Amino acid sequence: MDREAALQLVKKQLTDHRYQHTIGVAETAVKLANNYGANEKKAELAAIFHDYAKFRPKSEMKEIIISQHLPKNLLHFHSELWHAPVGAYLVEKEAGITDEEVLDAIRYHTSGRPKMSLLEKIIFLADYIEPGRQFPGVDEVREIAKVDLNEALIVSIRNTITFLLKKKQAIYPETFHTYNDLVMNKED
Ligand code: DGI
Ligand code: FE
Ligand code: FE
């Protein structure tokens, strides 16, 4: 699917603000793909579709998690986590995307997972640092992202975990597993 067709499909699913975020993620993902040697077209497609399910009703997402045998423990954690795996399912079903690498990048864009592929890392990070993001610490991660993809992921996940701790929210175990995997496999 080409960029224009993908954007058209996604625009209908999102608010203007979220659509602008999506454009930012796509531009950032393309840059990261070129910098780190990933497939630019796959990065762009995954980025365009990454938040496809963001505004689906919670009840619909819950039904999909159950009927499609997505990880059941998601239901015990914040519903913000649901749109990523549910999005991967809907993007295949409704937009006809079948590329598993692209679908995995969508599926794991919120929690990450241990042993993430290069494409998964790029989408995760692009989502965090796209130009519209303004949270504390994001500029530091933008700088690190130019030179060290894994370190940028570590700092972004550390920031997210710290943010959730301060809000007294539960942390989804996959988020910790992702963090641990990256820290324990640092080559220094
Ligand atoms: O969809 P976006 O806003 O672009 O970004 P995202 O898919 O990374 O979702 C971010 C939201 O998900 C944010 O509100 C924090 C929440 N989140 C991310 N990781 C965890 C989490 N919430 C919980 N409870 N646990 C997590 O591990
Ligand atoms: Fe998201
Ligand atoms: Fe996003």
Coordinates of N, CA, C and O and ligand atoms in Angstrom, one line a residue:
M1 N 0.8 -1.2 0.0 CA 0.0 0.0 0.0 C 0.9 1.3 0.0 O 1.9 1.3 0.7
D2 N 0.5 2.2 -0.8 CA 1.4 3.4 -0.8 C 1.0 4.4 0.3 O 0.0 4.3 0.9
R3 N 1.9 5.4 0.4 CA 1.7 6.3 1.5 C 0.4 7.0 1.6 O -0.3 7.1 2.6
E4 N -0.1 7.5 0.4 CA -1.3 8.3 0.3 C -2.5 7.4 0.7 O -3.4 7.9 1.4
A5 N -2.6 6.2 0.2 CA -3.7 5.3 0.5 C -3.7 5.0 2.0 O -4.8 5.0 2.6
A6 N -2.6 4.8 2.6 CA -2.5 4.5 4.0 C -2.9 5.7 4.8 O -3.7 5.5 5.8
L7 N -2.5 6.9 4.4 CA -2.8 8.1 5.2 C -4.3 8.3 5.1 O -4.9 8.7 6.1
Q8 N -4.9 8.1 4.0 CA -6.3 8.3 3.8 C -7.1 7.3 4.8 O -8.1 7.8 5.4
L9 N -6.7 6.1 4.8 CA -7.4 5.1 5.7 C -7.3 5.5 7.2 O -8.2 5.4 8.0
V10 N -6.1 6.0 7.6 CA -5.8 6.3 9.0 C -6.5 7.6 9.4 O -7.0 7.7 10.5
K11 N -6.6 8.5 8.5 CA -7.2 9.8 8.8 C -8.6 9.7 9.4 O -9.0 10.4 10.3
K12 N -9.3 8.7 8.8 CA -10.7 8.5 9.2 C -10.8 7.9 10.6 O -11.9 8.0 11.2
Q13 N -9.7 7.4 11.1 CA -9.8 6.7 12.4 C -9.4 7.6 13.5 O -9.5 7.3 14.7
L14 N -8.8 8.8 13.2 CA -8.1 9.6 14.2 C -8.6 11.0 14.3 O -9.3 11.5 13.4
T15 N -8.4 11.6 15.4 CA -8.6 13.1 15.5 C -7.5 13.8 14.8 O -6.5 13.2 14.4
D16 N -7.7 15.1 14.5 CA -6.7 15.9 13.8 C -5.4 15.9 14.6 O -4.3 15.7 14.0
H17 N -5.5 16.0 15.9 CA -4.3 16.1 16.7 C -3.5 14.7 16.6 O -2.3 14.7 16.4
R18 N -4.2 13.6 16.6 CA -3.6 12.3 16.6 C -3.1 12.1 15.1 O -2.0 11.4 15.0
Y19 N -3.7 12.6 14.2 CA -3.3 12.5 12.8 C -1.9 13.2 12.6 O -1.0 12.7 12.0
Q20 N -1.9 14.4 13.1 CA -0.6 15.2 13.1 C 0.5 14.4 13.7 O 1.7 14.4 13.3
H21 N 0.2 13.8 14.9 CA 1.2 13.0 15.6 C 1.7 11.9 14.7 O 2.9 11.6 14.6
T22 N 0.7 11.3 14.0 CA 1.0 10.1 13.1 C 2.0 10.6 12.0 O 2.9 9.8 11.6
I23 N 1.7 11.8 11.4 CA 2.6 12.3 10.4 C 4.0 12.5 10.9 O 5.0 12.2 10.3
G24 N 4.1 13.0 12.2 CA 5.4 13.2 12.8 C 6.1 11.9 13.1 O 7.3 11.8 12.9
V25 N 5.4 10.9 13.5 CA 6.0 9.6 13.7 C 6.5 9.0 12.4 O 7.6 8.4 12.3
A26 N 5.7 9.2 11.3 CA 6.2 8.6 10.0 C 7.5 9.3 9.5 O 8.4 8.6 9.1
E27 N 7.5 10.6 9.7 CA 8.7 11.3 9.2 C 9.9 10.9 10.1 O 11.0 10.7 9.6
T28 N 9.7 10.8 11.4 CA 10.8 10.4 12.3 C 11.2 9.0 12.0 O 12.4 8.7 12.0
A29 N 10.3 8.1 11.8 CA 10.6 6.7 11.5 C 11.4 6.6 10.2 O 12.4 5.7 10.2
V30 N 11.1 7.3 9.2 CA 11.9 7.3 8.0 C 13.3 7.7 8.2 O 14.3 7.1 7.7
K31 N 13.5 8.8 9.0 CA 14.8 9.3 9.3 C 15.6 8.2 10.1 O 16.8 7.9 9.8
L32 N 15.0 7.6 11.1 CA 15.7 6.6 11.9 C 16.0 5.4 11.0 O 17.1 4.8 11.1
A33 N 15.1 5.0 10.1 CA 15.3 3.9 9.2 C 16.6 4.1 8.4 O 17.4 3.2 8.2
N34 N 16.7 5.3 7.8 CA 17.8 5.6 7.0 C 19.1 5.7 7.8 O 20.2 5.2 7.4
N35 N 19.0 6.2 9.0 CA 20.2 6.3 9.9 C 20.7 4.9 10.4 O 21.9 4.7 10.5
Y36 N 19.7 4.0 10.6 CA 20.1 2.7 11.2 C 20.0 1.5 10.3 O 20.1 0.4 10.7
G37 N 19.7 1.8 9.0 CA 19.7 0.7 8.0 C 18.5 -0.2 8.0 O 18.6 -1.4 7.8
A38 N 17.3 0.4 8.3 CA 16.1 -0.4 8.2 C 15.3 -0.1 6.9 O 15.7 0.9 6.3
N39 N 14.4 -0.9 6.6 CA 13.6 -0.7 5.4 C 12.7 0.6 5.6 O 11.8 0.6 6.4
E40 N 13.0 1.6 4.8 CA 12.3 2.9 4.9 C 10.8 2.8 4.7 O 10.0 3.4 5.4
K41 N 10.4 2.0 3.7 CA 9.0 1.9 3.3 C 8.2 1.1 4.4 O 7.0 1.5 4.8
K42 N 8.8 0.1 5.0 CA 8.1 -0.6 6.1 C 8.0 0.3 7.3 O 7.0 0.3 8.0
A43 N 9.0 1.1 7.6 CA 9.0 2.0 8.7 C 7.9 3.0 8.5 O 7.1 3.3 9.5
E44 N 7.8 3.5 7.3 CA 6.7 4.5 7.1 C 5.3 3.9 7.2 O 4.5 4.5 7.9
L45 N 5.1 2.7 6.7 CA 3.8 2.1 6.7 C 3.4 1.8 8.2 O 2.3 2.0 8.6
A46 N 4.4 1.2 8.9 CA 4.1 0.8 10.3 C 3.8 2.1 11.1 O 2.9 2.1 12.0
A47 N 4.5 3.2 10.9 CA 4.3 4.4 11.6 C 2.9 5.0 11.3 O 2.2 5.4 12.2
I48 N 2.6 5.0 10.0 CA 1.3 5.5 9.6 C 0.1 4.8 10.3 O -0.8 5.4 10.8
F49 N 0.3 3.5 10.5 CA -0.8 2.7 11.1 C -0.7 2.5 12.6 O -1.5 1.8 13.2
H50 N 0.4 3.0 13.2 CA 0.7 2.5 14.6 C -0.4 2.8 15.6 O -0.7 2.0 16.5
D51 N -1.1 3.9 15.4 CA -2.2 4.3 16.4 C -3.6 4.1 15.8 O -4.6 4.7 16.2
Y52 N -3.7 3.2 14.8 CA -5.0 3.0 14.1 C -6.1 2.8 15.0 O -7.2 3.2 14.8
A53 N -5.9 2.0 16.1 CA -7.0 1.6 17.0 C -7.2 2.5 18.2 O -8.0 2.2 19.1
K54 N -6.4 3.6 18.2 CA -6.4 4.5 19.4 C -7.8 4.9 19.9 O -8.0 5.1 21.1
F55 N -8.7 5.1 19.0 CA -10.0 5.7 19.4 C -11.2 4.6 19.3 O -12.3 5.0 19.3
R56 N -10.8 3.4 19.2 CA -11.9 2.4 19.3 C -12.4 2.3 20.7 O -11.7 2.5 21.7
P57 N -13.7 2.0 20.8 CA -14.3 1.9 22.2 C -13.6 0.8 23.0 O -13.2 -0.2 22.4
K58 N -13.5 1.1 24.3 CA -12.8 0.1 25.1 C -13.5 -1.3 25.0 O -12.9 -2.3 25.1
S59 N -14.9 -1.2 24.9 CA -15.6 -2.5 24.9 C -15.2 -3.3 23.6 O -15.1 -4.5 23.7
E60 N -15.0 -2.6 22.5 CA -14.6 -3.3 21.3 C -13.2 -3.9 21.4 O -13.0 -5.1 21.1
M61 N -12.3 -3.1 22.0 CA -10.9 -3.6 22.2 C -10.9 -4.8 23.1 O -10.2 -5.8 22.9
K62 N -11.7 -4.7 24.1 CA -11.8 -5.8 25.1 C -12.3 -7.1 24.4 O -11.7 -8.2 24.6
E63 N -13.3 -7.0 23.6 CA -13.8 -8.2 22.9 C -12.8 -8.8 22.0 O -12.7 -10.0 21.9
I64 N -12.0 -7.9 21.3 CA -11.0 -8.4 20.4 C -9.9 -9.1 21.2 O -9.4 -10.2 20.8
I65 N -9.5 -8.5 22.3 CA -8.5 -9.2 23.1 C -8.9 -10.6 23.5 O -8.1 -11.5 23.4
I66 N -10.1 -10.7 23.9 CA -10.6 -12.0 24.3 C -10.8 -13.0 23.1 O -10.3 -14.1 23.1
S67 N -11.5 -12.5 22.0 CA -11.8 -13.4 20.9 C -10.6 -13.8 20.1 O -10.5 -14.8 19.5
Q68 N -9.6 -12.9 20.0 CA -8.4 -13.1 19.2 C -7.3 -13.7 20.0 O -6.2 -13.8 19.5
H69 N -7.6 -14.0 21.3 CA -6.6 -14.6 22.2 C -5.3 -13.8 22.3 O -4.2 -14.3 22.2
L70 N -5.5 -12.4 22.4 CA -4.4 -11.6 22.6 C -4.0 -11.7 24.1 O -4.9 -12.2 24.9
P71 N -2.9 -11.3 24.6 CA -2.5 -11.5 26.0 C -3.6 -11.1 27.0 O -3.9 -9.9 27.0
K72 N -4.1 -12.0 27.7 CA -5.2 -11.7 28.6 C -4.9 -10.7 29.8 O -5.7 -10.0 30.3
N73 N -3.6 -10.8 30.1 CA -3.2 -9.9 31.2 C -3.3 -8.4 30.9 O -3.3 -7.6 31.7
L74 N -3.4 -8.1 29.6 CA -3.6 -6.7 29.2 C -4.8 -6.1 29.9 O -4.9 -4.9 30.2
L75 N -5.8 -7.0 30.1 CA -7.1 -6.5 30.7 C -7.0 -6.0 32.1 O -7.8 -5.3 32.6
H76 N -5.9 -6.5 32.8 CA -5.7 -6.1 34.2 C -4.9 -4.7 34.2 O -4.8 -4.2 35.3
F77 N -4.4 -4.3 33.1 CA -3.6 -3.1 33.1 C -4.3 -2.0 32.3 O -5.4 -2.2 31.7
H78 N -3.7 -0.8 32.3 CA -4.3 0.4 31.7 C -4.8 0.2 30.3 O -4.0 -0.4 29.5
S79 N -6.0 0.7 30.0 CA -6.5 0.4 28.6 C -5.7 1.2 27.5 O -5.9 0.8 26.3
E80 N -4.8 2.1 27.9 CA -3.9 2.7 27.0 C -3.1 1.7 26.2 O -2.5 2.0 25.2
L81 N -2.8 0.6 26.9 CA -2.0 -0.4 26.3 C -2.6 -1.2 25.2 O -2.0 -1.9 24.4
W82 N -4.0 -1.2 25.2 CA -4.7 -2.1 24.3 C -4.6 -1.8 22.8 O -4.7 -2.7 22.0
H83 N -4.5 -0.5 22.5 CA -4.6 -0.1 21.1 C -3.5 -0.6 20.3 O -3.6 -0.7 19.0
A84 N -2.4 -1.0 20.9 CA -1.3 -1.5 20.1 C -1.5 -2.9 19.5 O -1.6 -3.1 18.3
P85 N -1.8 -3.9 20.4 CA -2.1 -5.3 19.9 C -3.4 -5.3 19.1 O -3.5 -6.0 18.1
V86 N -4.4 -4.6 19.6 CA -5.7 -4.5 18.9 C -5.5 -3.9 17.5 O -6.0 -4.3 16.5
G87 N -4.6 -2.8 17.5 CA -4.3 -2.2 16.2 C -3.7 -3.1 15.2 O -4.1 -3.1 14.0
A88 N -2.8 -3.9 15.6 CA -2.1 -4.9 14.7 C -3.2 -5.8 14.1 O -3.2 -6.1 12.9
Y89 N -4.1 -6.2 14.9 CA -5.2 -7.1 14.4 C -6.1 -6.4 13.4 O -6.4 -6.9 12.3
L90 N -6.5 -5.2 13.8 CA -7.4 -4.4 12.9 C -6.8 -4.0 11.6 O -7.5 -3.9 10.6
V91 N -5.5 -3.6 11.7 CA -4.8 -3.2 10.5 C -4.7 -4.3 9.4 O -4.9 -4.1 8.2
E92 N -4.6 -5.5 9.9 CA -4.6 -6.7 9.0 C -6.0 -6.9 8.5 O -6.2 -7.0 7.3
K93 N -6.9 -6.9 9.4 CA -8.3 -7.2 9.0 C -9.0 -6.1 8.1 O -9.6 -6.4 7.1
E94 N -8.8 -4.9 8.5 CA -9.5 -3.8 7.8 C -8.7 -3.1 6.7 O -9.3 -2.6 5.8
A95 N -7.4 -3.1 6.9 CA -6.6 -2.4 5.8 C -5.8 -3.4 5.0 O -5.2 -3.0 4.0
G96 N -5.9 -4.7 5.3 CA -5.3 -5.7 4.5 C -3.7 -5.7 4.5 O -3.1 -6.3 3.6
I97 N -3.2 -5.2 5.6 CA -1.7 -5.3 5.7 C -1.3 -6.7 6.3 O -1.9 -7.1 7.3
T98 N -0.5 -7.3 5.6 CA -0.1 -8.7 6.0 C 1.3 -8.9 6.4 O 1.7 -9.9 6.9
D99 N 2.1 -7.9 6.1 CA 3.6 -7.9 6.4 C 3.8 -8.1 8.0 O 3.5 -7.1 8.7
E100 N 4.2 -9.2 8.4 CA 4.3 -9.5 9.8 C 5.3 -8.6 10.5 O 5.1 -8.3 11.7
E101 N 6.3 -8.1 9.8 CA 7.3 -7.2 10.5 C 6.6 -5.9 10.8 O 6.8 -5.3 11.8
V102 N 5.8 -5.4 9.8 CA 5.0 -4.2 10.0 C 4.0 -4.4 11.1 O 3.9 -3.6 12.0
L103 N 3.3 -5.5 11.1 CA 2.3 -5.8 12.1 C 2.9 -5.9 13.5 O 2.4 -5.4 14.5
D104 N 4.1 -6.5 13.6 CA 4.7 -6.6 14.9 C 5.2 -5.2 15.4 O 5.1 -5.0 16.6
A105 N 5.6 -4.4 14.5 CA 6.0 -3.0 15.0 C 4.8 -2.3 15.5 O 5.0 -1.5 16.5
I106 N 3.6 -2.5 15.0 CA 2.4 -1.9 15.5 C 2.1 -2.5 16.8 O 1.8 -1.9 17.8
R107 N 2.1 -3.9 16.8 CA 1.7 -4.7 18.0 C 2.5 -4.3 19.3 O 2.0 -4.2 20.4
Y108 N 3.8 -4.0 19.1 CA 4.6 -3.8 20.3 C 5.0 -2.3 20.5 O 6.0 -2.0 21.2
H109 N 4.3 -1.4 19.8 CA 4.8 0.0 19.9 C 4.6 0.7 21.2 O 5.2 1.7 21.5
T110 N 3.7 0.1 22.1 CA 3.5 0.7 23.4 C 4.3 0.1 24.5 O 5.0 0.8 25.3
S111 N 4.3 -1.2 24.6 CA 5.0 -2.0 25.7 C 6.4 -2.3 25.3 O 7.3 -2.6 26.1
G112 N 6.7 -2.4 24.0 CA 7.9 -3.1 23.5 C 7.9 -4.5 23.9 O 6.8 -5.1 24.3
R113 N 9.0 -5.2 23.6 CA 9.1 -6.6 24.1 C 10.6 -7.0 24.0 O 11.4 -6.3 23.4
P114 N 11.0 -8.0 24.8 CA 12.4 -8.4 24.7 C 12.8 -8.8 23.2 O 11.9 -9.3 22.5
K115 N 14.0 -8.6 22.8 CA 14.5 -8.9 21.5 C 13.7 -8.3 20.4 O 13.4 -8.9 19.4
M116 N 13.4 -7.0 20.6 CA 12.7 -6.3 19.5 C 13.5 -6.2 18.2 O 14.8 -6.1 18.3
S117 N 12.9 -6.3 17.1 CA 13.5 -6.1 15.8 C 13.9 -4.7 15.6 O 13.4 -3.8 16.3
L118 N 14.8 -4.4 14.6 CA 15.2 -3.1 14.3 C 14.0 -2.2 14.0 O 13.8 -1.1 14.5
L119 N 13.1 -2.7 13.2 CA 11.8 -2.0 12.8 C 11.0 -1.7 14.1 O 10.5 -0.6 14.2
E120 N 10.8 -2.7 14.9 CA 10.0 -2.4 16.2 C 10.7 -1.3 17.0 O 10.0 -0.5 17.5
K121 N 12.0 -1.3 17.1 CA 12.7 -0.3 17.9 C 12.5 1.1 17.3 O 12.2 2.1 18.0
I122 N 12.5 1.1 16.0 CA 12.4 2.4 15.3 C 11.0 3.0 15.5 O 10.8 4.2 15.8
I123 N 10.0 2.2 15.4 CA 8.6 2.7 15.6 C 8.4 3.1 17.1 O 7.8 4.1 17.3
F124 N 8.9 2.3 18.0 CA 8.7 2.6 19.4 C 9.4 4.0 19.7 O 8.8 4.8 20.3
L125 N 10.6 4.2 19.2 CA 11.3 5.4 19.5 C 10.7 6.6 18.7 O 10.6 7.7 19.3
A126 N 10.4 6.4 17.4 CA 9.8 7.5 16.7 C 8.5 8.0 17.3 O 8.2 9.2 17.3
D127 N 7.7 7.1 17.9 CA 6.5 7.4 18.6 C 6.8 8.4 19.8 O 6.1 9.3 20.1
Y128 N 8.0 8.1 20.4 CA 8.4 8.8 21.6 C 9.0 10.2 21.3 O 8.7 11.2 22.0
I129 N 9.7 10.3 20.2 CA 10.5 11.5 19.9 C 9.9 12.4 18.8 O 10.6 13.4 18.4
E130 N 8.8 12.0 18.1 CA 8.4 12.8 17.0 C 8.2 14.3 17.4 O 8.0 14.6 18.6
P131 N 8.4 15.2 16.4 CA 8.5 16.6 16.8 C 7.4 17.2 17.6 O 7.6 18.2 18.3
G132 N 6.2 16.6 17.6 CA 5.1 17.1 18.3 C 5.1 16.8 19.8 O 4.4 17.3 20.6
R133 N 6.0 15.9 20.2 CA 6.1 15.4 21.6 C 6.8 16.5 22.5 O 7.8 17.0 22.0
Q134 N 6.3 16.7 23.7 CA 6.9 17.8 24.5 C 7.2 17.5 25.9 O 7.6 18.3 26.6
F135 N 7.1 16.2 26.2 CA 7.3 15.9 27.7 C 8.8 16.0 28.2 O 9.7 16.0 27.3
P136 N 8.9 16.1 29.5 CA 10.3 16.3 30.0 C 11.2 15.2 29.6 O 10.8 14.0 29.7
G137 N 12.4 15.5 29.2 CA 13.4 14.5 28.9 C 13.4 14.1 27.4 O 14.3 13.4 27.0
V138 N 12.5 14.6 26.7 CA 12.4 14.2 25.3 C 13.5 14.7 24.4 O 14.0 14.0 23.5
D139 N 14.0 15.9 24.7 CA 15.1 16.5 23.9 C 16.4 15.6 24.1 O 17.2 15.4 23.2
E140 N 16.6 15.2 25.4 CA 17.8 14.3 25.6 C 17.7 13.0 24.8 O 18.7 12.6 24.2
V141 N 16.5 12.5 24.7 CA 16.3 11.2 24.0 C 16.5 11.5 22.5 O 17.1 10.7 21.7
R142 N 16.0 12.7 22.0 CA 16.2 13.0 20.6 C 17.7 13.1 20.2 O 18.1 12.6 19.1
E143 N 18.5 13.6 21.1 CA 20.0 13.7 20.9 C 20.6 12.3 20.9 O 21.4 12.0 20.0
I144 N 20.2 11.5 21.8 CA 20.8 10.1 21.9 C 20.4 9.3 20.7 O 21.2 8.5 20.2
A145 N 19.2 9.6 20.2 CA 18.6 8.8 19.1 C 19.5 9.0 17.8 O 19.4 8.1 16.9
K146 N 20.2 10.1 17.7 CA 21.0 10.3 16.6 C 22.2 9.4 16.5 O 22.8 9.1 15.5
V147 N 22.6 8.9 17.7 CA 23.9 8.1 17.8 C 23.8 6.7 18.3 O 24.6 5.8 18.1
D148 N 22.7 6.4 19.2 CA 22.7 5.1 19.8 C 21.2 4.8 20.0 O 20.5 5.2 21.0
L149 N 20.7 3.9 19.1 CA 19.3 3.5 19.2 C 18.9 2.8 20.5 O 17.9 3.2 21.1
N150 N 19.7 1.9 20.9 CA 19.4 1.1 22.1 C 19.4 2.0 23.4 O 18.5 1.9 24.2
E151 N 20.4 2.9 23.4 CA 20.4 3.8 24.6 C 19.2 4.7 24.6 O 18.7 5.0 25.7
A152 N 18.8 5.2 23.4 CA 17.6 6.1 23.4 C 16.4 5.3 23.8 O 15.6 5.9 24.5
L153 N 16.3 4.1 23.5 CA 15.1 3.3 24.0 C 15.2 3.1 25.5 O 14.2 3.2 26.2
I154 N 16.4 2.8 26.0 CA 16.5 2.6 27.5 C 16.1 3.9 28.2 O 15.3 3.8 29.1
V155 N 16.5 5.1 27.7 CA 16.2 6.3 28.4 C 14.7 6.6 28.3 O 14.0 7.0 29.2
S156 N 14.1 6.3 27.1 CA 12.7 6.6 26.9 C 11.8 5.7 27.8 O 10.9 6.1 28.4
I157 N 12.2 4.4 27.9 CA 11.4 3.5 28.8 C 11.6 3.9 30.2 O 10.7 3.9 31.0
R158 N 12.8 4.3 30.6 CA 13.1 4.7 32.0 C 12.2 5.9 32.3 O 11.5 6.0 33.3
N159 N 12.1 6.9 31.4 CA 11.2 8.0 31.6 C 9.8 7.6 31.7 O 9.0 8.1 32.6
T160 N 9.3 6.7 30.9 CA 7.9 6.3 30.9 C 7.6 5.5 32.2 O 6.6 5.8 32.9
I161 N 8.5 4.7 32.6 CA 8.3 3.9 33.9 C 8.3 5.0 35.1 O 7.4 4.9 36.0
T162 N 9.2 5.9 35.1 CA 9.2 6.9 36.2 C 7.9 7.7 36.2 O 7.3 8.0 37.2
F163 N 7.5 8.1 35.0 CA 6.2 8.8 34.8 C 5.0 8.0 35.4 O 4.2 8.6 36.2
L164 N 5.0 6.8 35.1 CA 3.9 5.9 35.6 C 4.0 5.7 37.1 O 2.9 5.7 37.8
L165 N 5.2 5.6 37.6 CA 5.4 5.4 39.1 C 4.9 6.6 39.8 O 4.2 6.5 40.8
K166 N 5.2 7.8 39.2 CA 4.8 9.1 39.9 C 3.3 9.2 39.9 O 2.7 9.8 40.8
K167 N 2.6 8.6 38.8 CA 1.2 8.7 38.8 C 0.5 7.5 39.5 O -0.7 7.4 39.5
K168 N 1.3 6.8 40.2 CA 0.9 5.6 41.0 C 0.1 4.6 40.1 O -0.9 4.0 40.6
Q169 N 0.5 4.5 38.8 CA -0.1 3.5 38.0 C 0.7 2.2 38.0 O 1.9 2.2 38.2
A170 N 0.0 1.1 37.7 CA 0.7 -0.1 37.5 C 1.5 -0.1 36.3 O 1.2 0.5 35.3
I171 N 2.6 -0.9 36.3 CA 3.5 -1.0 35.1 C 3.2 -2.4 34.5 O 3.3 -3.4 35.2
Y172 N 3.0 -2.4 33.2 CA 2.8 -3.7 32.5 C 4.1 -4.4 32.5 O 5.1 -3.9 32.1
P173 N 4.1 -5.7 32.9 CA 5.3 -6.5 33.0 C 6.2 -6.4 31.7 O 7.4 -6.4 31.8
E174 N 5.5 -6.4 30.5 CA 6.3 -6.4 29.3 C 7.2 -5.2 29.2 O 8.3 -5.2 28.6
T175 N 6.7 -4.1 29.8 CA 7.5 -2.8 29.8 C 8.8 -3.0 30.5 O 9.9 -2.7 30.1
F176 N 8.7 -3.7 31.7 CA 9.9 -4.0 32.5 C 10.8 -5.0 31.7 O 12.0 -4.9 31.7
H177 N 10.2 -6.0 31.1 CA 10.9 -7.0 30.4 C 11.7 -6.4 29.2 O 12.8 -6.8 28.9
T178 N 11.1 -5.4 28.6 CA 11.7 -4.7 27.5 C 12.9 -4.0 28.0 O 14.1 -4.0 27.4
Y179 N 12.7 -3.2 29.1 CA 13.8 -2.4 29.7 C 14.9 -3.4 30.1 O 16.1 -3.1 29.8
N180 N 14.6 -4.4 30.8 CA 15.7 -5.3 31.3 C 16.5 -5.9 30.1 O 17.7 -6.0 30.2
D181 N 15.8 -6.3 29.1 CA 16.4 -6.9 27.9 C 17.4 -6.0 27.3 O 18.6 -6.3 27.0
L182 N 17.0 -4.7 27.2 CA 17.9 -3.7 26.6 C 19.1 -3.4 27.5 O 20.3 -3.3 27.0
V183 N 18.9 -3.3 28.8 CA 19.9 -2.9 29.7 C 20.9 -4.1 29.9 O 22.1 -3.9 29.9
M184 N 20.4 -5.3 29.9 CA 21.2 -6.5 30.2 C 22.0 -6.9 28.9 O 23.0 -7.6 29.0
N185 N 21.6 -6.4 27.8 CA 22.3 -6.8 26.5 C 23.2 -5.6 26.0 O 23.6 -5.7 24.8
K186 N 23.4 -4.6 26.8 CA 24.2 -3.5 26.4 C 25.7 -4.0 26.2 O 26.2 -4.7 27.1
E187 N 26.3 -3.6 25.1 CA 27.6 -4.2 24.9 C 28.7 -3.2 25.4 O 29.4 -2.6 24.7
D188 N 28.7 -3.1 26.7 CA 29.8 -2.3 27.4 C 29.9 -2.7 28.8 O 29.2 -3.6 29.3
Ligands
DGI1 O1 -0.4 6.1 21.6 P1 0.6 7.2 22.0 O2 0.0 8.2 23.0 O3 1.1 7.8 20.8 O4 1.8 6.5 22.7 P2 1.9 5.0 23.3 O5 1.3 4.0 22.4 O6 3.3 4.8 23.7 O7 1.0 5.0 24.6 C1 1.4 5.8 25.7 C2 0.5 5.6 26.8 O8 0.5 4.3 27.3 C3 0.8 6.5 28.0 O9 -0.4 7.1 28.5 C4 1.4 5.6 29.0 C5 0.8 4.3 28.7 N1 1.8 3.2 29.0 C6 2.9 2.9 28.3 N2 3.5 1.8 28.9 C7 2.7 1.5 30.0 C8 1.6 2.3 30.0 N3 0.7 2.3 30.9 C9 0.8 1.3 31.9 N4 -0.1 1.2 32.8 N5 1.8 0.5 31.9 C10 2.8 0.5 31.0 O10 3.7 -0.3 31.1
FE2 FE 0.1 4.4 20.6
FE3 FE 1.6 7.1 18.9

